[in-house]
Amino acid sequence: MPDLTSPLPAATAPMSAEEHARLAAQLRSRRVARQRVQNVLAYAVLIVIALIMLYPFYWTLITSFEPTGNIYEAKILPRGVSLRNYAEVFSGTTVPFWRLILNSLVICVLGVTITTTLATLAAYPLAKMRFPGRDLIFYAILILMVLPNEAGLIVNYITTIKLGLLQQTNPVIDAVRQYLAVVLPGAASIIGLFLLRQAYLGVPQELIEAARIDGARELTIWRRIMLPLALPTIVAFAILEFVAYWNSFLWARIMLPDKNMLPLSAGLLELSSTFSTNSRAVMAGAVITIIPILIVFLTGQRYFMKGLEGAVKG
Amino acid sequence: MTSTQRRVSRRAQHKLGGTGARVTARNTLIAYTFMLPFLILLVVYHTWPVIFGTYLAFTKYNIISPPQWVGLANFRELFADGQFWSGLRNSLKYILVVPVIQIIAILVALLVNRPLKGIGFFRTAYYVPVVTSFAVVGLIWNWMYQQGGPVTAVLGFLGLPQNGSFLNNPATALYAVMFVTLWKGIGYYMVLYLAGLQGISPELEEAATIDGATRTQVFWNITLPGLRPTILVCSLMSTISAIKVFEEIYVMTQGGPAGSTYSALFYTYSRAFVDFQYGLAAAAGIIIAVISILFGLINFKLTRGGKVDA
């Protein structure tokens, strides 16, 4: 702390207006200077953390473009640029990369659609209707959210087999069933139900009553009033779900015997075990796997963060 | 409608905050129709696993023949299995990540809560690892950790010892995986703490500053107590996910080298999907579940008991 007392004259000699202004300016410039030093320090720390967070991605990106050389070396710029590794991912392997991309897209579209539809529908009565058993259902769902479910993977695997989702009959139906096998276990999202119920609770009851008096059916009220008014939360939730479905790999790897049905994340691990000689090709695959999620995240960022905050604050 | 029913529903309405049309058979039917698809999937994929999984823990089961009741045999087998114990030990060791990740996340949240130009970029950058799949993150760090790779280069630059690839050394592998968990998780908790920080009234901090409190005093007496609910939730979440650590291990080390990263959930996974001993795996799952509940309760007690001002 700089010594601020000395410039202050004793009360016996009242300051002139000029002196007063000079002192104020001095104090202000000191504060500005201190602020500036603090900001520089803050930026330095921010940049160091950003490097730690982003360099692994950047390093993978530049290495994936290198045709040859010492692969694991730390570097700032690639030694040579070629698309050979990217070509290799699509051609030089038993894992059909295009198919993996298609699988991931289908799984995401199917998953996000089913999950958001179910949650937006189910949250409506819980927030805005009166019926026997409402509290019971709500609390039962909350308990399920807290209850750890380690046997989930095992029992869901058994359930999926018993439901016949892995049966082989006809190629098209098989594909649909296998996609469903990947999507369905996560389709009843308790967090989603919770977020949407919170959003619906904010919709004024008068609006709904007025619509009911006008003779609107509940489905119409849901579609015309609830959905538009809860749209920000729905978008936030859809983005969260997209990220979750795109990134899921374990369940699909356990579930799907057919490598052609794997989503990208799961297929990437397959790729890394087949491509033991060309890690650069796997890096190219990793880059391709990350890009869609980055696009979705960056475009929906604001909603995404909001959804996440809502999930904790409740 | 009887008067008790009316009273109950009015209470329900009060508790849950919503009002709505009168309780009639028709409205009830409509309500359940809206919830039906969700509830069916909820029962099949969330409730049933809890019930059937608990039952399986007391059986021998391999999917092909029906489950065969064996009582506590699975649990006896688990307790006699050294591999299970070492898995459990590694999972408990993993809790080391919790305090580190929480402290760093709070500090980072304080840092990005400052009204600096371009702060949005940094918040976004720190969040990128969070939205990336463990499949990708695990692979990237496998490469980064290779001998002569970026990690050893950085350690060399800092003048620290660089003993080969960290993932191939039983003494360091678990810590190397922990670092990846830390690196991937900081952004997630940062956002939650940021939300918590924004919930603290700025007037309170201002008032304290005017009253002559230093920055450190403001942090310890206002900011930190204000963050307590968030700290509780976050440390609870990270403790439970530490005990259940699996995906990073699955991608990076498969439990090796020499079982040094073998976690409790990895044990469950390999019993079920490698050895097809579903009953034994379910029993291990129950023990992990009980341990996470216990740690949850301890955590709750600690964070509550620390300093109560309400």
XYZ file of C-alpha atoms in Angstrom:
624
model
C 0.000 0.000 0.000
C 1.551 3.344 -1.018
C 1.750 5.950 1.649
C -1.328 8.087 1.160
C -1.159 9.984 4.396
C 1.805 12.230 3.679
C 0.262 14.250 0.827
C -2.738 14.926 3.034
C -2.063 18.230 4.794
C -3.187 18.645 8.342
C -6.707 19.903 8.881
C -5.317 23.207 10.069
C -4.403 24.231 6.530
C -7.499 23.799 4.409
C -6.787 22.678 0.850
C -7.339 25.001 -1.989
C -9.580 23.736 -4.775
C -6.501 23.406 -6.936
C -4.645 21.292 -4.406
C -7.707 19.170 -3.950
C -7.967 18.455 -7.650
C -4.273 17.640 -7.874
C -4.545 15.180 -5.010
C -7.590 13.522 -6.543
C -5.807 13.157 -9.871
C -2.795 11.684 -8.133
C -4.877 9.144 -6.292
C -6.725 8.240 -9.460
C -3.583 7.731 -11.489
C -2.141 5.557 -8.738
C -5.273 3.436 -8.771
C -5.167 3.168 -12.550
C -1.526 2.141 -12.453
C -2.188 -0.501 -9.829
C -5.163 -1.730 -11.837
C -3.003 -1.954 -14.932
C -0.367 -4.060 -13.189
C -3.068 -6.357 -11.858
C -4.617 -6.714 -15.292
C -1.300 -7.607 -16.879
C -0.787 -10.260 -14.227
C -4.302 -11.577 -14.695
C -3.839 -11.838 -18.455
C -0.541 -13.638 -17.991
C -2.183 -16.276 -15.792
C -5.186 -16.516 -18.131
C -2.922 -17.107 -21.122
C -0.862 -19.766 -19.355
C -4.025 -21.681 -18.415
C -5.405 -21.277 -21.934
C -2.184 -22.776 -23.325
C -2.466 -25.766 -20.991
C -6.100 -26.252 -22.013
C -5.716 -25.767 -25.762
C -2.190 -26.859 -26.658
C -3.002 -30.610 -26.594
C -5.700 -30.005 -29.215
C -3.488 -27.732 -31.280
C -0.610 -30.205 -31.086
C -2.874 -33.022 -32.297
C -4.120 -30.836 -35.130
C -0.676 -29.881 -36.461
C 0.723 -33.380 -36.007
C -2.209 -34.823 -37.967
C -1.096 -32.738 -40.965
C 2.535 -33.830 -40.880
C 3.472 -36.466 -43.451
C 6.552 -37.813 -41.619
C 9.004 -37.031 -38.875
C 9.356 -37.488 -35.152
C 5.709 -37.883 -34.261
C 5.600 -37.187 -30.507
C 7.872 -34.171 -30.548
C 6.600 -30.965 -28.949
C 6.268 -28.257 -31.570
C 4.665 -24.963 -32.416
C 4.409 -25.353 -36.177
C 3.967 -28.527 -38.248
C 6.992 -29.871 -40.095
C 5.373 -30.023 -43.496
C 1.704 -30.111 -44.343
C -0.123 -32.833 -46.220
C -3.561 -34.378 -46.219
C -2.194 -37.902 -46.473
C -3.260 -38.898 -42.974
C -6.777 -37.680 -43.602
C -6.971 -39.678 -46.811
C -5.675 -42.687 -44.907
C -8.478 -42.447 -42.331
C -11.072 -42.714 -45.039
C -9.424 -45.377 -47.165
C -6.665 -47.363 -45.484
C -8.677 -49.167 -42.863
C -11.254 -51.833 -42.250
C -13.309 -49.292 -40.285
C -15.394 -47.349 -42.818
C -14.993 -43.779 -41.648
C -17.841 -42.304 -43.675
C -20.123 -44.858 -42.147
C -19.002 -43.882 -38.653
C -19.785 -40.237 -39.360
C -23.202 -41.200 -40.680
C -23.843 -43.397 -37.617
C -22.926 -40.559 -35.281
C -25.211 -38.149 -37.105
C -28.144 -40.578 -37.048
C -27.599 -41.386 -33.380
C -27.405 -37.686 -32.468
C -30.491 -36.668 -34.452
C -32.488 -39.615 -33.164
C -31.228 -39.216 -29.605
C -31.726 -35.466 -29.341
C -35.204 -35.663 -30.921
C -36.470 -38.478 -28.720
C -34.905 -37.157 -25.538
C -36.114 -33.572 -25.863
C -39.579 -34.644 -27.016
C -40.058 -37.003 -24.087
C -38.771 -34.510 -21.528
C -40.764 -31.549 -22.886
C -43.930 -33.682 -22.881
C -43.474 -35.261 -19.465
C -42.508 -32.034 -17.702
C -45.765 -30.314 -18.670
C -48.193 -32.168 -16.361
C -45.609 -32.137 -13.579
C -45.385 -28.351 -13.743
C -48.846 -27.229 -14.765
C -51.535 -29.858 -14.163
C -53.185 -31.357 -11.128
C -53.618 -35.092 -10.890
C -53.280 -37.771 -8.247
C -49.756 -39.145 -7.866
C -47.993 -36.035 -9.109
C -45.827 -35.482 -6.036
C -45.100 -39.167 -5.822
C -43.842 -39.319 -9.407
C -41.788 -36.173 -9.018
C -40.054 -37.328 -5.867
C -39.548 -40.852 -7.201
C -37.769 -39.329 -10.187
C -35.579 -37.145 -7.961
C -34.586 -40.184 -5.891
C -33.618 -42.038 -9.072
C -31.390 -39.114 -9.979
C -29.481 -39.371 -6.705
C -29.355 -43.162 -6.559
C -26.106 -44.454 -8.002
C -26.678 -47.087 -10.608
C -23.551 -49.136 -11.087
C -25.435 -52.176 -12.314
C -26.967 -50.004 -15.040
C -24.492 -50.981 -17.711
C -24.912 -54.685 -17.019
C -28.696 -54.804 -16.667
C -29.246 -52.454 -19.611
C -27.079 -54.736 -21.719
C -29.206 -57.697 -20.723
C -32.422 -55.720 -21.288
C -31.314 -54.652 -24.758
C -30.635 -58.241 -25.731
C -33.930 -59.467 -24.253
C -35.826 -56.719 -26.091
C -34.473 -58.216 -29.290
C -32.750 -55.024 -30.395
C -29.708 -56.963 -31.586
C -31.592 -59.598 -33.575
C -30.606 -60.068 -37.195
C -33.437 -60.237 -39.692
C -33.243 -57.638 -42.418
C -30.409 -55.133 -42.926
C -32.527 -51.980 -42.749
C -34.579 -53.005 -39.723
C -31.414 -54.273 -38.014
C -29.753 -50.895 -38.462
C -32.721 -49.029 -37.005
C -32.881 -51.409 -34.063
C -29.165 -51.024 -33.347
C -29.409 -47.245 -33.434
C -32.297 -47.498 -30.983
C -30.236 -49.807 -28.780
C -27.635 -47.040 -28.513
C -30.130 -44.228 -27.983
C -32.899 -45.592 -25.762
C -31.069 -46.122 -22.437
C -30.357 -42.399 -22.220
C -33.630 -41.200 -23.685
C -35.475 -40.641 -20.402
C -33.338 -37.796 -19.073
C -34.110 -36.948 -15.476
C -32.005 -33.780 -15.591
C -33.882 -32.731 -18.721
C -37.228 -33.268 -17.029
C -36.036 -31.223 -14.082
C -34.736 -28.327 -16.217
C -37.905 -28.174 -18.285
C -40.192 -28.349 -15.301
C -38.335 -25.345 -13.897
C -38.773 -23.498 -17.190
C -42.500 -24.333 -17.380
C -43.072 -23.166 -13.798
C -42.081 -19.696 -14.962
C -44.897 -19.576 -17.522
C -47.816 -17.530 -16.100
C -50.724 -19.717 -15.113
C -53.237 -17.123 -16.396
C -52.013 -17.726 -19.932
C -52.801 -21.419 -19.647
C -56.149 -20.843 -17.902
C -57.196 -18.408 -20.608
C -56.349 -20.941 -23.301
C -58.253 -23.644 -21.407
C -61.302 -21.391 -21.116
C -61.095 -20.793 -24.846
C -61.384 -24.547 -25.223
C -57.801 -25.305 -26.248
C -56.744 -28.909 -25.789
C -53.762 -29.638 -23.541
C -51.650 -30.747 -26.497
C -52.321 -27.409 -28.187
C -51.425 -25.500 -25.026
C -48.208 -27.499 -24.790
C -47.298 -26.834 -28.412
C -48.473 -23.216 -28.701
C -47.694 -21.812 -25.250
C -45.262 -23.979 -23.298
C -42.816 -24.874 -26.060
C -42.253 -21.325 -27.377
C -41.943 -19.842 -23.899
C -39.521 -22.535 -22.713
C -37.518 -22.418 -25.929
C -34.221 -21.125 -24.452
C -34.166 -23.990 -21.958
C -35.143 -26.496 -24.638
C -32.294 -25.329 -26.866
C -29.847 -25.485 -23.942
C -30.975 -29.006 -23.155
C -30.842 -30.113 -26.806
C -27.240 -28.884 -27.060
C -26.279 -30.694 -23.859
C -27.833 -33.861 -25.256
C -26.135 -33.469 -28.629
C -22.770 -33.248 -26.915
C -23.598 -36.265 -24.750
C -24.723 -38.450 -27.667
C -21.860 -37.382 -29.897
C -19.298 -38.155 -27.202
C -20.738 -41.430 -25.947
C -18.589 -44.384 -26.802
C -18.582 -46.963 -24.050
C -22.175 -48.120 -24.282
C -22.004 -48.385 -28.073
C -18.742 -50.329 -27.915
C -20.202 -52.783 -25.429
C -23.504 -53.010 -27.246
C -22.718 -53.241 -30.919
C -20.995 -56.323 -32.297
C -21.058 -54.852 -35.811
C -18.184 -52.381 -36.274
C -20.054 -50.735 -39.142
C -22.671 -49.484 -36.713
C -20.319 -47.715 -34.296
C -20.544 -43.965 -33.730
C -17.429 -41.876 -34.377
C -16.058 -41.725 -30.807
C -16.311 -45.470 -30.394
C -14.968 -46.064 -33.890
C -11.975 -43.861 -33.154
C -10.844 -46.274 -30.447
C -11.306 -49.090 -32.937
C -9.178 -47.111 -35.354
C -6.429 -46.621 -32.789
C -6.156 -50.361 -32.254
C -6.057 -51.165 -35.988
C -3.753 -48.260 -36.921
C -0.920 -49.161 -34.606
C 1.588 -48.147 -37.281
C 0.107 -44.782 -38.172
C -0.866 -42.718 -35.147
C -1.070 -39.644 -37.361
C -4.078 -41.134 -39.112
C -5.742 -41.667 -35.725
C -4.955 -38.017 -34.930
C -6.688 -37.019 -38.145
C -9.647 -39.115 -37.036
C -9.602 -37.400 -33.644
C -9.617 -33.976 -35.293
C -12.611 -34.972 -37.432
C -14.380 -36.256 -34.310
C -13.860 -33.010 -32.403
C -14.860 -30.532 -35.121
C -18.671 -31.047 -35.052
C -18.782 -30.803 -31.280
C -16.757 -27.589 -31.361
C -19.114 -26.093 -33.944
C -22.186 -26.990 -31.881
C -20.544 -25.793 -28.674
C -19.328 -22.489 -30.085
C -22.620 -21.626 -31.776
C -24.765 -22.614 -28.830
C -22.339 -21.566 -26.138
C -24.553 -19.098 -24.350
C -27.466 -21.527 -24.120
C -25.126 -24.323 -23.192
C -23.730 -22.526 -20.163
C -27.214 -21.490 -19.128
C -28.429 -25.065 -19.226
C -25.497 -26.187 -17.145
C -26.036 -23.506 -14.539
C -29.735 -24.346 -14.397
C -28.851 -27.970 -13.761
C -27.141 -27.079 -10.505
C -29.153 -24.153 -9.309
C -32.421 -25.950 -10.019
C -64.296 -35.177 -5.519
C -64.056 -35.682 -1.780
C -62.832 -32.959 0.490
C -59.697 -34.869 1.481
C -58.766 -35.223 -2.136
C -59.236 -31.539 -2.623
C -57.146 -30.751 0.388
C -54.386 -33.091 -0.746
C -54.267 -31.661 -4.189
C -54.243 -28.139 -2.852
C -51.310 -29.079 -0.687
C -49.610 -30.648 -3.661
C -50.238 -27.513 -5.612
C -48.732 -25.445 -2.859
C -45.689 -27.667 -2.566
C -44.896 -27.968 -6.223
C -45.782 -24.433 -7.099
C -48.031 -25.165 -10.062
C -51.756 -24.844 -10.246
C -53.926 -26.292 -12.948
C -57.241 -27.561 -14.147
C -59.481 -29.387 -11.686
C -58.605 -32.960 -10.851
C -60.904 -35.024 -13.021
C -60.574 -38.480 -14.468
C -60.134 -36.941 -17.875
C -57.369 -34.578 -16.783
C -55.618 -37.374 -14.969
C -55.726 -39.468 -18.109
C -54.306 -36.593 -20.159
C -51.543 -35.991 -17.622
C -50.464 -39.620 -17.644
C -50.625 -39.785 -21.428
C -48.117 -36.912 -21.597
C -45.777 -38.681 -19.223
C -46.252 -42.240 -20.444
C -43.379 -42.588 -22.946
C -40.950 -40.991 -20.498
C -42.123 -43.141 -17.610
C -41.876 -46.372 -19.623
C -38.247 -45.694 -20.548
C -37.529 -44.511 -17.019
C -38.776 -47.763 -15.548
C -37.053 -49.966 -18.141
C -33.647 -48.261 -18.116
C -33.422 -46.606 -14.685
C -35.651 -48.374 -12.161
C -35.341 -51.920 -13.455
C -31.501 -51.909 -13.380
C -31.586 -50.990 -9.689
C -34.022 -53.805 -8.868
C -32.659 -56.496 -11.176
C -29.036 -55.504 -10.512
C -29.559 -55.954 -6.777
C -31.098 -59.362 -7.411
C -28.260 -60.361 -9.780
C -25.704 -59.628 -7.066
C -26.990 -62.687 -5.216
C -26.928 -64.988 -8.225
C -24.638 -66.691 -10.686
C -25.613 -65.446 -14.119
C -24.118 -65.592 -17.607
C -27.159 -64.502 -19.713
C -27.435 -67.922 -21.388
C -28.901 -69.889 -18.477
C -31.295 -68.293 -15.956
C -29.876 -66.638 -12.814
C -29.090 -69.101 -10.044
C -29.456 -67.935 -6.434
C -26.166 -68.236 -4.538
C -26.766 -66.006 -1.518
C -23.695 -64.102 -0.361
C -21.234 -66.201 -2.356
C -20.434 -63.350 -4.749
C -19.596 -61.001 -1.899
C -17.392 -63.632 -0.267
C -15.605 -64.132 -3.560
C -15.096 -60.376 -3.941
C -13.621 -59.938 -0.489
C -11.186 -62.769 -1.158
C -10.146 -61.293 -4.498
C -6.970 -59.216 -4.319
C -7.753 -57.611 -7.647
C -11.005 -56.205 -6.291
C -9.199 -54.713 -3.297
C -6.531 -53.110 -5.441
C -9.265 -51.686 -7.678
C -11.010 -50.262 -4.639
C -7.756 -48.839 -3.323
C -7.047 -47.070 -6.607
C -10.584 -45.665 -6.708
C -10.166 -44.286 -3.202
C -6.761 -42.851 -4.122
C -8.508 -41.100 -6.975
C -10.357 -38.919 -4.455
C -7.079 -36.960 -4.257
C -8.306 -35.235 -7.400
C -11.309 -33.743 -5.588
C -9.730 -31.032 -3.405
C -7.220 -30.104 -6.109
C -9.848 -29.726 -8.819
C -12.181 -27.733 -6.541
C -9.486 -25.301 -5.391
C -8.199 -24.713 -8.913
C -11.736 -24.341 -10.278
C -12.593 -21.736 -7.628
C -9.396 -19.785 -8.345
C -10.008 -19.933 -12.096
C -13.636 -18.872 -11.598
C -12.487 -15.860 -9.544
C -10.031 -15.019 -12.305
C -12.532 -15.208 -15.171
C -15.154 -13.386 -13.104
C -13.104 -10.185 -13.475
C -14.491 -7.697 -15.968
C -11.524 -7.929 -18.334
C -11.638 -7.397 -22.068
C -11.820 -10.672 -23.979
C -12.622 -12.718 -20.882
C -15.271 -14.605 -22.873
C -12.540 -16.152 -24.991
C -10.786 -17.571 -21.934
C -13.995 -18.951 -20.444
C -14.722 -20.689 -23.734
C -11.171 -21.981 -24.086
C -11.233 -23.551 -20.618
C -14.456 -25.282 -21.468
C -13.253 -26.980 -24.656
C -11.829 -30.057 -22.860
C -15.169 -30.511 -21.100
C -17.171 -30.920 -24.292
C -14.660 -33.301 -25.829
C -15.218 -37.035 -25.529
C -13.045 -39.099 -23.204
C -12.338 -41.250 -26.242
C -10.575 -38.299 -27.894
C -9.113 -36.738 -24.759
C -7.677 -40.073 -23.616
C -6.029 -40.698 -26.968
C -4.566 -37.186 -27.127
C -3.012 -37.506 -23.680
C -1.702 -40.953 -24.515
C 0.290 -39.281 -27.267
C 1.221 -36.266 -25.172
C 2.653 -38.535 -22.481
C 4.847 -40.544 -24.889
C 8.542 -40.553 -24.202
C 10.117 -37.483 -25.808
C 6.632 -35.986 -26.246
C 5.275 -32.598 -25.181
C 4.878 -33.496 -21.504
C 8.501 -34.552 -21.097
C 9.565 -31.484 -23.068
C 7.722 -29.206 -20.642
C 9.141 -31.024 -17.613
C 12.627 -30.716 -19.092
C 12.079 -27.014 -19.670
C 11.052 -26.598 -16.035
C 14.099 -28.570 -14.925
C 12.039 -31.430 -13.513
C 12.930 -35.117 -13.855
C 11.534 -36.763 -16.992
C 11.352 -40.460 -16.326
C 10.107 -41.910 -19.597
C 6.468 -42.351 -20.410
C 4.325 -41.741 -17.366
C 1.622 -44.148 -18.445
C 4.042 -47.082 -18.725
C 5.422 -46.637 -15.245
C 3.370 -48.281 -12.455
C 4.534 -45.613 -9.998
C 3.203 -42.699 -12.056
C 0.426 -44.075 -14.290
C -2.443 -43.418 -11.876
C -1.307 -39.839 -11.267
C -0.898 -39.279 -14.991
C -4.505 -40.374 -15.519
C -5.598 -38.193 -12.580
C -4.018 -35.207 -14.257
C -6.170 -35.787 -17.338
C -9.305 -35.954 -15.178
C -8.231 -32.689 -13.583
C -7.466 -31.046 -16.917
C -10.789 -32.104 -18.439
C -12.884 -31.241 -15.376
C -11.675 -27.770 -14.377
C -13.768 -25.959 -16.976
C -16.911 -27.743 -15.867
C -16.574 -26.793 -12.217
C -15.385 -23.321 -13.208
C -18.736 -22.639 -14.875
C -20.627 -23.872 -11.827
C -18.533 -21.684 -9.511
C -18.998 -18.759 -11.861
C -22.742 -19.211 -11.488
C -22.249 -19.371 -7.722
C -20.131 -16.202 -7.710
C -22.745 -14.336 -9.658
C -25.271 -15.295 -7.002
C -23.308 -13.423 -4.311
C -24.605 -9.911 -3.895
C -21.997 -7.378 -5.033
C -23.398 -4.845 -2.519
C -22.184 -7.057 0.297
C -18.627 -7.113 -1.037
C -18.721 -3.397 -1.725
C -19.996 -2.611 1.742
C -17.208 -4.658 3.264
C -14.598 -2.896 1.129
C -15.943 0.499 2.176
C -15.770 -0.643 5.797
C -12.055 -1.179 5.225
C -11.899 -4.940 4.612
C -8.946 -6.073 2.525
C -9.412 -8.278 -0.512
C -8.337 -11.345 1.402
C -10.812 -10.567 4.157
C -13.611 -10.098 1.643
C -12.725 -13.451 0.060
C -12.639 -15.411 3.330
C -15.614 -13.740 4.983
C -18.009 -13.065 2.128
C -17.082 -14.783 -1.128
C -16.182 -18.199 0.248
C -19.197 -18.529 2.579
C -21.371 -17.381 -0.331
C -19.956 -20.184 -2.449
C -20.602 -22.845 0.171
C -23.695 -24.381 -1.437
C -21.841 -24.609 -4.768
C -18.791 -26.115 -3.079
C -21.024 -28.726 -1.486
C -22.647 -29.731 -4.776
C -19.383 -29.683 -6.726
C -17.295 -31.643 -4.278
C -20.095 -34.169 -3.920
C -20.237 -34.632 -7.686
C -16.491 -34.906 -8.065
C -16.092 -37.311 -5.131
C -18.693 -39.651 -6.572
C -17.213 -39.498 -10.051
C -13.722 -40.105 -8.622
C -14.885 -43.303 -6.937
C -16.495 -44.335 -10.210
C -13.527 -43.415 -12.399
C -13.625 -45.541 -15.496
C -13.633 -43.959 -18.940
C -10.226 -42.289 -18.787
C -8.738 -45.550 -17.529
C -10.531 -47.535 -20.208
C -9.078 -45.363 -22.965
C -5.635 -44.640 -21.555
C -4.320 -47.650 -19.649
C -6.894 -50.462 -19.536
C -6.021 -50.860 -15.862
C -2.289 -51.310 -16.497
C 0.650 -51.201 -16.194
C 0.772 -54.041 -13.670
C -2.712 -53.215 -12.397
C -1.584 -49.800 -11.149
C -4.615 -47.987 -12.596
C -7.140 -50.788 -12.119
C -10.185 -49.047 -10.599
C -13.211 -50.515 -8.846
C -15.515 -49.825 -11.780
C -12.928 -51.196 -14.185
C -13.064 -54.411 -12.156
C -16.867 -54.451 -12.514
C -16.575 -53.846 -16.234
C -14.077 -56.618 -16.833
C -16.002 -59.134 -14.703
C -19.140 -58.442 -16.722
C -17.965 -57.848 -20.256
C -14.725 -59.820 -20.354
C -15.468 -62.765 -18.026
C -19.292 -62.764 -18.337
C -19.700 -63.141 -14.569
C -22.676 -60.823 -14.325
C -23.610 -61.767 -10.747
C -20.140 -61.043 -9.431
C -19.996 -57.780 -11.383
C -23.378 -56.705 -9.988
C -22.171 -57.428 -6.444
C -19.092 -55.267 -7.038
C -21.405 -52.584 -8.410
C -23.437 -52.610 -5.201
C -20.320 -52.193 -3.074
C -19.220 -49.221 -5.200
C -22.701 -47.723 -4.891
C -22.685 -48.083 -1.097
C -19.218 -46.531 -0.878
C -20.257 -43.568 -3.012
C -23.331 -43.010 -0.847
C -21.134 -43.138 2.269
C -18.676 -40.656 0.831
C -21.554 -38.466 -0.234
C -22.810 -38.386 3.346
C -19.340 -37.730 4.795
C -18.849 -34.955 2.290
C -22.200 -33.464 3.194
C -21.391 -33.579 6.914
C -17.967 -32.017 6.401
C -19.152 -29.143 4.266
C -22.097 -28.473 6.553
C -20.301 -28.990 9.819
C -17.350 -26.811 8.897
C -19.005 -23.515 9.596
C -22.697 -23.044 10.128
C -23.956 -19.503 10.020
C -27.578 -20.095 9.127
